[in-house]
PDB file of C-alpha atoms in Angstrom:
ATOM      1  CA  MET H   1      -6.220   5.138   0.246  1.00  0.00           C
ATOM      2  CA  ALA H   2      -9.049   5.806   2.610  1.00  0.00           C
ATOM      3  CA  ALA H   3     -11.941   3.834   3.904  1.00  0.00           C
ATOM      4  CA  HIS H   4     -14.599   6.329   3.209  1.00  0.00           C
ATOM      5  CA  VAL H   5     -13.765   6.579  -0.681  1.00  0.00           C
ATOM      6  CA  GLN H   6     -15.547   4.303  -2.847  1.00  0.00           C
ATOM      7  CA  ARG H   7     -14.493   4.312  -6.628  1.00  0.00           C
ATOM      8  CA  SER H   8     -16.649   2.784  -9.317  1.00  0.00           C
ATOM      9  CA  PHE H   9     -15.465   1.598 -12.858  1.00  0.00           C
ATOM     10  CA  GLY H  10     -18.721   0.533 -14.136  1.00  0.00           C
ATOM     11  CA  THR H  11     -19.304  -2.709 -15.625  1.00  0.00           C
ATOM     12  CA  ILE H  12     -16.767  -5.309 -15.429  1.00  0.00           C
ATOM     13  CA  SER H  13     -15.971  -7.224 -18.626  1.00  0.00           C
ATOM     14  CA  PRO H  14     -16.176 -11.254 -18.596  1.00  0.00           C
ATOM     15  CA  PRO H  15     -13.120 -12.848 -17.600  1.00  0.00           C
ATOM     16  CA  GLN H  16     -10.076 -13.050 -19.942  1.00  0.00           C
ATOM     17  CA  GLU H  17      -7.017 -15.055 -20.123  1.00  0.00           C
ATOM     18  CA  TYR H  18      -3.520 -13.251 -19.862  1.00  0.00           C
ATOM     19  CA  GLN H  19      -0.321 -14.853 -20.750  1.00  0.00           C
ATOM     20  CA  PHE H  20       2.770 -13.591 -18.775  1.00  0.00           C
ATOM     21  CA  CYS H  21       5.175 -14.310 -16.073  1.00  0.00           C
ATOM     22  CA  PHE H  22       3.746 -14.335 -12.631  1.00  0.00           C
ATOM     23  CA  ALA H  23       5.845 -13.841  -9.430  1.00  0.00           C
ATOM     24  CA  SER H  24       5.401 -16.995  -7.293  1.00  0.00           C
ATOM     25  CA  ASN H  25       3.524 -17.477  -4.027  1.00  0.00           C
ATOM     26  CA  SER H  26       4.672 -15.722  -0.893  1.00  0.00           C
ATOM     27  CA  LYS H  27       3.877 -15.630   2.753  1.00  0.00           C
ATOM     28  CA  LEU H  28       3.698 -11.802   2.809  1.00  0.00           C
ATOM     29  CA  PHE H  29       0.950 -10.302   4.827  1.00  0.00           C
ATOM     30  CA  ARG H  30       0.679  -6.480   5.016  1.00  0.00           C
ATOM     31  CA  GLU H  31      -1.719  -4.177   6.892  1.00  0.00           C
ATOM     32  CA  TYR H  32      -2.204  -0.483   7.103  1.00  0.00           C
ATOM     33  CA  ILE H  33      -2.353   1.129  10.461  1.00  0.00           C
ATOM     34  CA  GLY H  34      -2.559   4.514  12.017  1.00  0.00           C
ATOM     35  CA  ALA H  35      -5.080   6.386   9.900  1.00  0.00           C
ATOM     36  CA  GLU H  36      -8.300   6.116  11.669  1.00  0.00           C
ATOM     37  CA  SER H  37      -7.744   5.703  15.583  1.00  0.00           C
ATOM     38  CA  ASN H  38      -5.246   7.138  18.062  1.00  0.00           C
ATOM     39  CA  SER H  39      -5.803   3.872  20.386  1.00  0.00           C
ATOM     40  CA  MET H  40      -4.552   1.317  18.022  1.00  0.00           C
ATOM     41  CA  LYS H  41      -1.376  -0.646  19.085  1.00  0.00           C
ATOM     42  CA  LEU H  42       0.885  -2.826  17.090  1.00  0.00           C
ATOM     43  CA  SER H  43       0.232  -5.572  19.613  1.00  0.00           C
ATOM     44  CA  ASP H  44      -3.415  -5.485  19.149  1.00  0.00           C
ATOM     45  CA  VAL H  45      -3.151  -7.254  15.800  1.00  0.00           C
ATOM     46  CA  PRO H  46      -2.232 -11.101  15.846  1.00  0.00           C
ATOM     47  CA  ILE H  47       0.869 -12.000  14.096  1.00  0.00           C
ATOM     48  CA  ASN H  48       1.444 -15.499  12.798  1.00  0.00           C
ATOM     49  CA  SER H  49       5.186 -16.168  13.320  1.00  0.00           C
ATOM     50  CA  LYS H  50       5.267 -18.187  10.063  1.00  0.00           C
ATOM     51  CA  VAL H  51       4.318 -15.200   7.570  1.00  0.00           C
ATOM     52  CA  LYS H  52       6.400 -12.191   6.795  1.00  0.00           C
ATOM     53  CA  PHE H  53       4.470  -9.247   8.319  1.00  0.00           C
ATOM     54  CA  HIS H  54       4.311  -5.664   7.425  1.00  0.00           C
ATOM     55  CA  PHE H  55       2.725  -2.973   9.195  1.00  0.00           C
ATOM     56  CA  ILE H  56       2.290   0.025   6.893  1.00  0.00           C
ATOM     57  CA  LEU H  57       1.898   3.429   8.663  1.00  0.00           C
ATOM     58  CA  ALA H  58      -0.586   5.558   7.050  1.00  0.00           C
ATOM     59  CA  PHE H  59       0.338   8.291   6.210  1.00  0.00           C
ATOM     60  CA  ALA H  60       3.208  10.640   5.686  1.00  0.00           C
ATOM     61  CA  ILE H  61       2.216  13.479   3.476  1.00  0.00           C
ATOM     62  CA  ASP H  62       4.338  16.270   1.889  1.00  0.00           C
ATOM     63  CA  TYR H  63       1.929  18.785   3.296  1.00  0.00           C
ATOM     64  CA  THR H  64       1.906  21.325   6.241  1.00  0.00           C
ATOM     65  CA  ASP H  65       0.609  19.796   9.383  1.00  0.00           C
ATOM     66  CA  ASP H  66      -1.490  22.625  10.680  1.00  0.00           C
ATOM     67  CA  ASN H  67      -5.311  23.600  10.480  1.00  0.00           C
ATOM     68  CA  HIS H  68      -4.979  24.445   6.593  1.00  0.00           C
ATOM     69  CA  PRO H  69      -2.630  21.981   5.088  1.00  0.00           C
ATOM     70  CA  SER H  70      -0.775  22.879   2.055  1.00  0.00           C
ATOM     71  CA  PRO H  71       1.870  21.346  -0.111  1.00  0.00           C
ATOM     72  CA  THR H  72       5.366  21.502   0.758  1.00  0.00           C
ATOM     73  CA  ASN H  73       7.231  20.276  -2.354  1.00  0.00           C
ATOM     74  CA  GLY H  74       8.491  16.953  -0.890  1.00  0.00           C
ATOM     75  CA  LYS H  75       8.958  18.081   2.769  1.00  0.00           C
ATOM     76  CA  PHE H  76       7.119  15.025   4.556  1.00  0.00           C
ATOM     77  CA  ASN H  77       5.346  15.284   7.779  1.00  0.00           C
ATOM     78  CA  VAL H  78       4.018  12.616   9.995  1.00  0.00           C
ATOM     79  CA  PHE H  79       0.092  12.148   9.623  1.00  0.00           C
ATOM     80  CA  TRP H  80      -0.384   8.878  11.253  1.00  0.00           C
ATOM     81  CA  GLU H  81      -1.555   8.701  14.745  1.00  0.00           C
ATOM     82  CA  THR H  82       1.543   8.489  16.929  1.00  0.00           C
ATOM     83  CA  ASN H  83       0.089   7.835  20.317  1.00  0.00           C
ATOM     84  CA  HIS H  84       0.793   4.312  20.196  1.00  0.00           C
ATOM     85  CA  LEU H  85       2.786   4.366  17.075  1.00  0.00           C
ATOM     86  CA  GLY H  86       5.795   6.397  18.118  1.00  0.00           C
ATOM     87  CA  PRO H  87       9.634   5.647  17.675  1.00  0.00           C
ATOM     88  CA  GLY H  88       9.760   3.931  21.234  1.00  0.00           C
ATOM     89  CA  GLN H  89       6.744   1.578  20.640  1.00  0.00           C
ATOM     90  CA  ILE H  90       7.945   0.731  17.063  1.00  0.00           C
ATOM     91  CA  GLY H  91      11.388  -0.080  18.162  1.00  0.00           C
ATOM     92  CA  SER H  92      10.414  -2.182  21.035  1.00  0.00           C
ATOM     93  CA  PHE H  93       7.825  -4.243  19.145  1.00  0.00           C
ATOM     94  CA  LYS H  94      10.200  -4.876  16.308  1.00  0.00           C
ATOM     95  CA  GLY H  95      12.620  -5.984  18.859  1.00  0.00           C
ATOM     96  CA  SER H  96      10.261  -8.621  20.018  1.00  0.00           C
ATOM     97  CA  ASN H  97       9.029  -9.698  16.675  1.00  0.00           C
ATOM     98  CA  SER H  98      11.665 -10.760  14.357  1.00  0.00           C
ATOM     99  CA  ASN H  99       9.190 -11.365  11.339  1.00  0.00           C
ATOM    100  CA  VAL H 100       7.818  -7.811  11.599  1.00  0.00           C
ATOM    101  CA  LYS H 101       8.962  -4.764   9.495  1.00  0.00           C
ATOM    102  CA  ILE H 102       7.539  -1.462   9.147  1.00  0.00           C
ATOM    103  CA  ALA H 103       6.741   0.575   5.996  1.00  0.00           C
ATOM    104  CA  VAL H 104       5.259   4.169   5.738  1.00  0.00           C
ATOM    105  CA  SER H 105       2.891   4.827   3.127  1.00  0.00           C
ATOM    106  CA  LEU H 106       3.291   8.154   1.331  1.00  0.00           C
ATOM    107  CA  GLY H 107       0.389  10.283   0.140  1.00  0.00           C
ATOM    108  CA  GLY H 108      -3.023   8.748   0.701  1.00  0.00           C
ATOM    109  CA  ASP H 109      -6.440  10.021  -0.506  1.00  0.00           C
ATOM    110  CA  SER H 110      -6.931  13.040   1.796  1.00  0.00           C
ATOM    111  CA  VAL H 111      -5.255  15.507   4.130  1.00  0.00           C
ATOM    112  CA  GLY H 112      -7.471  17.537   6.437  1.00  0.00           C
ATOM    113  CA  SER H 113     -10.747  18.276   4.700  1.00  0.00           C
ATOM    114  CA  GLY H 114      -9.196  18.131   1.231  1.00  0.00           C
ATOM    115  CA  LYS H 115      -7.493  15.773  -1.259  1.00  0.00           C
ATOM    116  CA  ALA H 116      -3.630  14.977  -0.845  1.00  0.00           C
ATOM    117  CA  PHE H 117      -2.253  15.871  -4.179  1.00  0.00           C
ATOM    118  CA  PHE H 118       1.268  15.068  -5.584  1.00  0.00           C
ATOM    119  CA  ALA H 119       2.315  18.551  -6.469  1.00  0.00           C
ATOM    120  CA  PRO H 120       6.021  18.955  -7.038  1.00  0.00           C
ATOM    121  CA  LYS H 121       7.360  22.419  -8.033  1.00  0.00           C
ATOM    122  CA  SER H 122      10.293  20.504  -9.811  1.00  0.00           C
ATOM    123  CA  LYS H 123      11.739  17.175 -10.033  1.00  0.00           C
ATOM    124  CA  THR H 124      14.984  18.165  -8.521  1.00  0.00           C
ATOM    125  CA  SER H 125      13.712  20.107  -5.692  1.00  0.00           C
ATOM    126  CA  TRP H 126      11.015  17.629  -4.700  1.00  0.00           C
ATOM    127  CA  VAL H 127      13.295  14.748  -4.666  1.00  0.00           C
ATOM    128  CA  GLN H 128      15.968  16.746  -2.719  1.00  0.00           C
ATOM    129  CA  ASN H 129      13.393  17.637  -0.189  1.00  0.00           C
ATOM    130  CA  ALA H 130      11.804  14.197  -0.027  1.00  0.00           C
ATOM    131  CA  VAL H 131      15.207  12.471   0.499  1.00  0.00           C
ATOM    132  CA  TYR H 132      16.051  14.612   3.326  1.00  0.00           C
ATOM    133  CA  SER H 133      12.698  14.444   5.253  1.00  0.00           C
ATOM    134  CA  LEU H 134      12.202  10.975   4.775  1.00  0.00           C
ATOM    135  CA  THR H 135      15.569   9.908   5.806  1.00  0.00           C
ATOM    136  CA  TYR H 136      15.143  11.567   8.928  1.00  0.00           C
ATOM    137  CA  MET H 137      11.676  10.149   9.756  1.00  0.00           C
ATOM    138  CA  ILE H 138      12.623   6.762   8.530  1.00  0.00           C
ATOM    139  CA  ASN H 139      15.581   6.713  10.999  1.00  0.00           C
ATOM    140  CA  LYS H 140      13.613   8.239  13.814  1.00  0.00           C
ATOM    141  CA  TYR H 141      10.511   5.713  13.529  1.00  0.00           C
ATOM    142  CA  HIS H 142      12.649   2.527  12.817  1.00  0.00           C
ATOM    143  CA  ILE H 143      11.201   2.280   9.463  1.00  0.00           C
ATOM    144  CA  ASP H 144      12.270  -0.329   6.865  1.00  0.00           C
ATOM    145  CA  GLY H 145      10.590   0.591   3.710  1.00  0.00           C
ATOM    146  CA  ILE H 146       8.252   3.069   1.800  1.00  0.00           C
ATOM    147  CA  ASP H 147       4.716   2.528   0.181  1.00  0.00           C
ATOM    148  CA  ILE H 148       3.741   4.833  -2.559  1.00  0.00           C
ATOM    149  CA  ASP H 149      -0.059   5.673  -2.336  1.00  0.00           C
ATOM    150  CA  TYR H 150      -0.661   9.089  -4.043  1.00  0.00           C
ATOM    151  CA  GLU H 151      -4.208   9.230  -5.497  1.00  0.00           C
ATOM    152  CA  HIS H 152      -4.489  12.750  -6.827  1.00  0.00           C
ATOM    153  CA  PHE H 153      -1.897  14.588  -9.211  1.00  0.00           C
ATOM    154  CA  LYS H 154      -0.999  17.829 -10.284  1.00  0.00           C
ATOM    155  CA  ALA H 155       1.962  16.432 -12.307  1.00  0.00           C
ATOM    156  CA  SER H 156       2.018  14.296 -15.198  1.00  0.00           C
ATOM    157  CA  PRO H 157       2.792  10.477 -15.261  1.00  0.00           C
ATOM    158  CA  GLU H 158       6.195  11.153 -16.517  1.00  0.00           C
ATOM    159  CA  MET H 159       6.956  13.677 -13.647  1.00  0.00           C
ATOM    160  CA  PHE H 160       5.381  11.085 -10.960  1.00  0.00           C
ATOM    161  CA  ALA H 161       7.529   8.362 -12.458  1.00  0.00           C
ATOM    162  CA  GLU H 162      10.916  10.373 -12.071  1.00  0.00           C
ATOM    163  CA  CYS H 163      10.277  11.831  -8.930  1.00  0.00           C
ATOM    164  CA  ILE H 164       9.180   8.616  -7.184  1.00  0.00           C
ATOM    165  CA  GLY H 165      11.568   6.372  -9.201  1.00  0.00           C
ATOM    166  CA  GLN H 166      14.488   8.497  -8.105  1.00  0.00           C
ATOM    167  CA  LEU H 167      13.283   8.847  -4.340  1.00  0.00           C
ATOM    168  CA  ILE H 168      13.017   4.923  -4.291  1.00  0.00           C
ATOM    169  CA  THR H 169      16.536   4.470  -5.989  1.00  0.00           C
ATOM    170  CA  ILE H 170      18.239   7.026  -3.711  1.00  0.00           C
ATOM    171  CA  LEU H 171      16.742   5.526  -0.475  1.00  0.00           C
ATOM    172  CA  LYS H 172      17.786   2.261  -1.489  1.00  0.00           C
ATOM    173  CA  LYS H 173      21.170   2.996  -2.576  1.00  0.00           C
ATOM    174  CA  SER H 174      21.771   4.838   0.862  1.00  0.00           C
ATOM    175  CA  GLY H 175      20.726   1.656   2.676  1.00  0.00           C
ATOM    176  CA  THR H 176      17.839   3.988   4.277  1.00  0.00           C
ATOM    177  CA  ILE H 177      15.198   1.496   3.086  1.00  0.00           C
ATOM    178  CA  SER H 178      15.226  -2.109   2.245  1.00  0.00           C
ATOM    179  CA  PHE H 179      12.067  -2.410   0.070  1.00  0.00           C
ATOM    180  CA  ALA H 180       9.267  -0.301  -1.585  1.00  0.00           C
ATOM    181  CA  SER H 181       5.799  -0.833  -2.728  1.00  0.00           C
ATOM    182  CA  ILE H 182       3.177   1.026  -4.788  1.00  0.00           C
ATOM    183  CA  ALA H 183      -0.625   0.924  -4.134  1.00  0.00           C
ATOM    184  CA  PRO H 184      -2.318   1.741  -7.468  1.00  0.00           C
ATOM    185  CA  TYR H 185      -5.883   1.134  -8.568  1.00  0.00           C
ATOM    186  CA  GLU H 186      -7.450   1.157 -12.018  1.00  0.00           C
ATOM    187  CA  GLU H 187      -8.382   4.663 -12.285  1.00  0.00           C
ATOM    188  CA  ILE H 188      -4.904   5.962 -11.512  1.00  0.00           C
ATOM    189  CA  ASN H 189      -2.944   3.325 -13.508  1.00  0.00           C
ATOM    190  CA  SER H 190      -1.375   5.808 -16.085  1.00  0.00           C
ATOM    191  CA  HIS H 191       0.689   7.344 -13.345  1.00  0.00           C
ATOM    192  CA  TYR H 192       1.834   4.033 -11.591  1.00  0.00           C
ATOM    193  CA  LEU H 193       2.373   2.131 -14.874  1.00  0.00           C
ATOM    194  CA  ALA H 194       4.715   4.906 -16.093  1.00  0.00           C
ATOM    195  CA  LEU H 195       6.564   4.622 -12.850  1.00  0.00           C
ATOM    196  CA  TRP H 196       6.550   0.826 -13.135  1.00  0.00           C
ATOM    197  CA  ARG H 197       7.856   0.904 -16.893  1.00  0.00           C
ATOM    198  CA  LYS H 198      10.971   2.855 -15.914  1.00  0.00           C
ATOM    199  CA  TYR H 199      11.478   1.917 -12.258  1.00  0.00           C
ATOM    200  CA  GLY H 200       9.832  -1.399 -11.727  1.00  0.00           C
ATOM    201  CA  HIS H 201      13.233  -2.878 -10.947  1.00  0.00           C
ATOM    202  CA  VAL H 202      13.388  -0.940  -7.740  1.00  0.00           C
ATOM    203  CA  ILE H 203       9.740  -1.853  -6.651  1.00  0.00           C
ATOM    204  CA  ASP H 204       9.271  -4.927  -4.470  1.00  0.00           C
ATOM    205  CA  TYR H 205       5.625  -5.231  -4.062  1.00  0.00           C
ATOM    206  CA  VAL H 206       2.264  -4.019  -5.689  1.00  0.00           C
ATOM    207  CA  ASN H 207      -0.362  -3.444  -3.235  1.00  0.00           C
ATOM    208  CA  PHE H 208      -3.184  -3.030  -5.628  1.00  0.00           C
ATOM    209  CA  GLN H 209      -6.387  -1.811  -4.204  1.00  0.00           C
ATOM    210  CA  PHE H 210      -8.848  -4.424  -5.582  1.00  0.00           C
ATOM    211  CA  TYR H 211     -11.566  -3.109  -3.086  1.00  0.00           C
ATOM    212  CA  ALA H 212     -11.795  -0.009  -5.456  1.00  0.00           C
ATOM    213  CA  TYR H 213     -13.536  -1.914  -8.017  1.00  0.00           C
ATOM    214  CA  ASP H 214     -17.411  -2.427  -7.710  1.00  0.00           C
ATOM    215  CA  LYS H 215     -18.530  -5.669  -6.102  1.00  0.00           C
ATOM    216  CA  LEU H 216     -16.677  -8.839  -7.622  1.00  0.00           C
ATOM    217  CA  SER H 217     -17.175 -12.358  -8.088  1.00  0.00           C
ATOM    218  CA  VAL H 218     -14.671 -14.820  -7.502  1.00  0.00           C
ATOM    219  CA  SER H 219     -14.118 -15.275 -11.208  1.00  0.00           C
ATOM    220  CA  HIS H 220     -14.126 -11.547 -11.723  1.00  0.00           C
ATOM    221  CA  PHE H 221     -11.583 -11.035  -9.003  1.00  0.00           C
ATOM    222  CA  ILE H 222      -9.296 -13.518 -10.401  1.00  0.00           C
ATOM    223  CA  SER H 223      -9.671 -12.207 -13.828  1.00  0.00           C
ATOM    224  CA  ASN H 224      -8.798  -8.622 -12.545  1.00  0.00           C
ATOM    225  CA  PHE H 225      -5.703 -10.025 -10.454  1.00  0.00           C
ATOM    226  CA  LYS H 226      -4.291 -11.675 -13.494  1.00  0.00           C
ATOM    227  CA  LYS H 227      -5.235  -8.501 -15.622  1.00  0.00           C
ATOM    228  CA  GLN H 228      -3.040  -6.310 -13.107  1.00  0.00           C
ATOM    229  CA  ALA H 229      -0.266  -9.016 -12.920  1.00  0.00           C
ATOM    230  CA  SER H 230      -0.164  -8.461 -16.803  1.00  0.00           C
ATOM    231  CA  ASN H 231       0.075  -4.716 -16.283  1.00  0.00           C
ATOM    232  CA  TYR H 232       2.710  -5.050 -13.614  1.00  0.00           C
ATOM    233  CA  GLU H 233       4.371  -8.023 -15.220  1.00  0.00           C
ATOM    234  CA  GLY H 234       7.102  -9.666 -13.170  1.00  0.00           C
ATOM    235  CA  GLY H 235       5.894  -7.675  -9.823  1.00  0.00           C
ATOM    236  CA  GLN H 236       4.854  -9.356  -6.697  1.00  0.00           C
ATOM    237  CA  LEU H 237       1.222  -8.591  -6.726  1.00  0.00           C
ATOM    238  CA  LEU H 238      -0.909  -8.826  -3.332  1.00  0.00           C
ATOM    239  CA  ALA H 239      -4.622  -9.609  -3.203  1.00  0.00           C
ATOM    240  CA  SER H 240      -6.610  -7.182  -0.951  1.00  0.00           C
ATOM    241  CA  PHE H 241      -9.897  -6.268   0.621  1.00  0.00           C
ATOM    242  CA  GLU H 242     -10.926  -3.482   2.913  1.00  0.00           C
ATOM    243  CA  SER H 243     -12.150  -4.821   6.189  1.00  0.00           C
ATOM    244  CA  GLY H 244     -14.694  -2.181   7.111  1.00  0.00           C
ATOM    245  CA  GLY H 245     -16.582  -1.733   3.506  1.00  0.00           C
ATOM    246  CA  GLY H 246     -15.535  -1.026   0.104  1.00  0.00           C
ATOM    247  CA  GLY H 247     -16.091  -2.938  -3.020  1.00  0.00           C
ATOM    248  CA  GLY H 248     -14.066  -5.815  -4.571  1.00  0.00           C
ATOM    249  CA  LEU H 249     -14.360  -9.136  -3.231  1.00  0.00           C
ATOM    250  CA  LYS H 250     -15.171  -9.415   0.475  1.00  0.00           C
ATOM    251  CA  PRO H 251     -14.122 -12.479   2.977  1.00  0.00           C
ATOM    252  CA  ALA H 252     -17.831 -13.296   3.428  1.00  0.00           C
ATOM    253  CA  ASN H 253     -18.239 -13.581  -0.536  1.00  0.00           C
ATOM    254  CA  GLY H 254     -15.297 -15.692  -1.613  1.00  0.00           C
ATOM    255  CA  PHE H 255     -12.209 -13.669  -1.039  1.00  0.00           C
ATOM    256  CA  PHE H 256     -10.308 -16.572   0.615  1.00  0.00           C
ATOM    257  CA  GLU H 257     -11.675 -19.051  -1.932  1.00  0.00           C
ATOM    258  CA  ALA H 258     -10.059 -16.825  -4.729  1.00  0.00           C
ATOM    259  CA  CYS H 259      -6.737 -16.641  -2.779  1.00  0.00           C
ATOM    260  CA  ASN H 260      -6.605 -20.298  -2.443  1.00  0.00           C
ATOM    261  CA  GLU H 261      -7.238 -20.722  -6.262  1.00  0.00           C
ATOM    262  CA  LEU H 262      -4.408 -18.204  -7.119  1.00  0.00           C
ATOM    263  CA  LYS H 263      -2.174 -19.881  -4.447  1.00  0.00           C
ATOM    264  CA  ASP H 264      -2.785 -23.470  -5.922  1.00  0.00           C
ATOM    265  CA  GLN H 265      -1.655 -21.682  -9.437  1.00  0.00           C
ATOM    266  CA  GLY H 266       1.447 -20.403  -7.877  1.00  0.00           C
ATOM    267  CA  LYS H 267       0.374 -16.854  -8.314  1.00  0.00           C
ATOM    268  CA  LEU H 268      -0.454 -15.416  -4.966  1.00  0.00           C
ATOM    269  CA  GLY H 269       2.246 -12.756  -3.995  1.00  0.00           C
ATOM    270  CA  GLY H 270       0.536 -12.105  -0.673  1.00  0.00           C
ATOM    271  CA  ILE H 271      -2.410 -10.345   1.040  1.00  0.00           C
ATOM    272  CA  PHE H 272      -3.029  -6.988   2.314  1.00  0.00           C
ATOM    273  CA  ILE H 273      -5.766  -5.357   4.259  1.00  0.00           C
ATOM    274  CA  TRP H 274      -7.195  -1.983   4.649  1.00  0.00           C
ATOM    275  CA  CYS H 275      -6.952  -1.339   7.588  1.00  0.00           C
ATOM    276  CA  ALA H 276      -6.337  -2.438  11.390  1.00  0.00           C
ATOM    277  CA  GLU H 277      -8.623  -0.041  12.800  1.00  0.00           C
ATOM    278  CA  GLU H 278     -11.638  -1.375  10.788  1.00  0.00           C
ATOM    279  CA  SER H 279     -10.647  -4.825  11.614  1.00  0.00           C
ATOM    280  CA  LYS H 280     -10.423  -4.415  15.644  1.00  0.00           C
ATOM    281  CA  ASN H 281     -14.287  -4.552  16.081  1.00  0.00           C
ATOM    282  CA  LYS H 282     -14.298  -7.915  14.336  1.00  0.00           C
ATOM    283  CA  GLY H 283     -11.712  -9.365  16.343  1.00  0.00           C
ATOM    284  CA  PHE H 284      -9.078  -9.378  13.551  1.00  0.00           C
ATOM    285  CA  GLN H 285     -10.736 -12.613  12.339  1.00  0.00           C
ATOM    286  CA  TYR H 286      -9.680 -11.950   8.789  1.00  0.00           C
ATOM    287  CA  GLU H 287      -6.107 -10.992   9.618  1.00  0.00           C
ATOM    288  CA  LYS H 288      -5.923 -14.494  11.459  1.00  0.00           C
ATOM    289  CA  LYS H 289      -7.399 -16.165   8.460  1.00  0.00           C
ATOM    290  CA  SER H 290      -5.182 -14.663   5.831  1.00  0.00           C
ATOM    291  CA  GLN H 291      -1.985 -15.358   7.774  1.00  0.00           C
ATOM    292  CA  ASP H 292      -3.145 -18.936   8.101  1.00  0.00           C
ATOM    293  CA  LEU H 293      -3.743 -19.308   4.572  1.00  0.00           C
ATOM    294  CA  LEU H 294      -0.271 -17.715   3.535  1.00  0.00           C
ATOM    295  CA  ALA H 295       1.528 -19.831   6.190  1.00  0.00           C
ATOM    296  CA  ALA H 296      -0.180 -23.179   5.016  1.00  0.00           C
TER     297      ALA H 296
END
């Protein structure tokens, strides 16, 4: 997930009807932070005490953290900006905001000047390395959950499903994390649906990147939301937009109208935004509006 990447999926088909089981409405609001500025503080972002608020640190990546990043086979390093998002700041902020939890997002679109690939050498070695390195990181930074946001792959959907599914399962069983989410978009659904089909029972939230579509109308947004809810049947699916650009349905063009319609139907699993840094120069107006909508 990166603000500068625009993905296009061509012509969007007319709205269709999907029959399946939706998760119910939720007061969950999530926001990615840490990828684009070393000056952002958690306290910069307005928080409504009536919602369930998740900050998602972007990113931890299993690449070396040097001038020429290379894959480390599951040994994760911190790539988010830690100037104001270090262990002390996170622990203190959580202590004074009881409705806030912290997740770390794994992967992302890029690392250094290249793409961040999911590139395990083997299932066993990758899972062992990931469990060890992430357990240390999660405990150090007072993190509550993980978000899976790999967008480029040097492994099959089946290998991705096994590695990630086993990682989430082990971290949950050990009590290291209390929740996990995935962040797919249309073009990479094959990998994430393979994961969902086998390990959907350990995945709590689906942060679908609706802003990866071309520009959407309200009706097309709702149609695509229902399509992905059908793909990830029974999952808690969040609506989303990118505050600094991107495609999909923007707040100025009807995003909140669409969310209200989904909420009226009992189908809105929450809202997430990419990202806090891009929202800051807008005064976080859409963060406030999103949380007000969810809390009402």
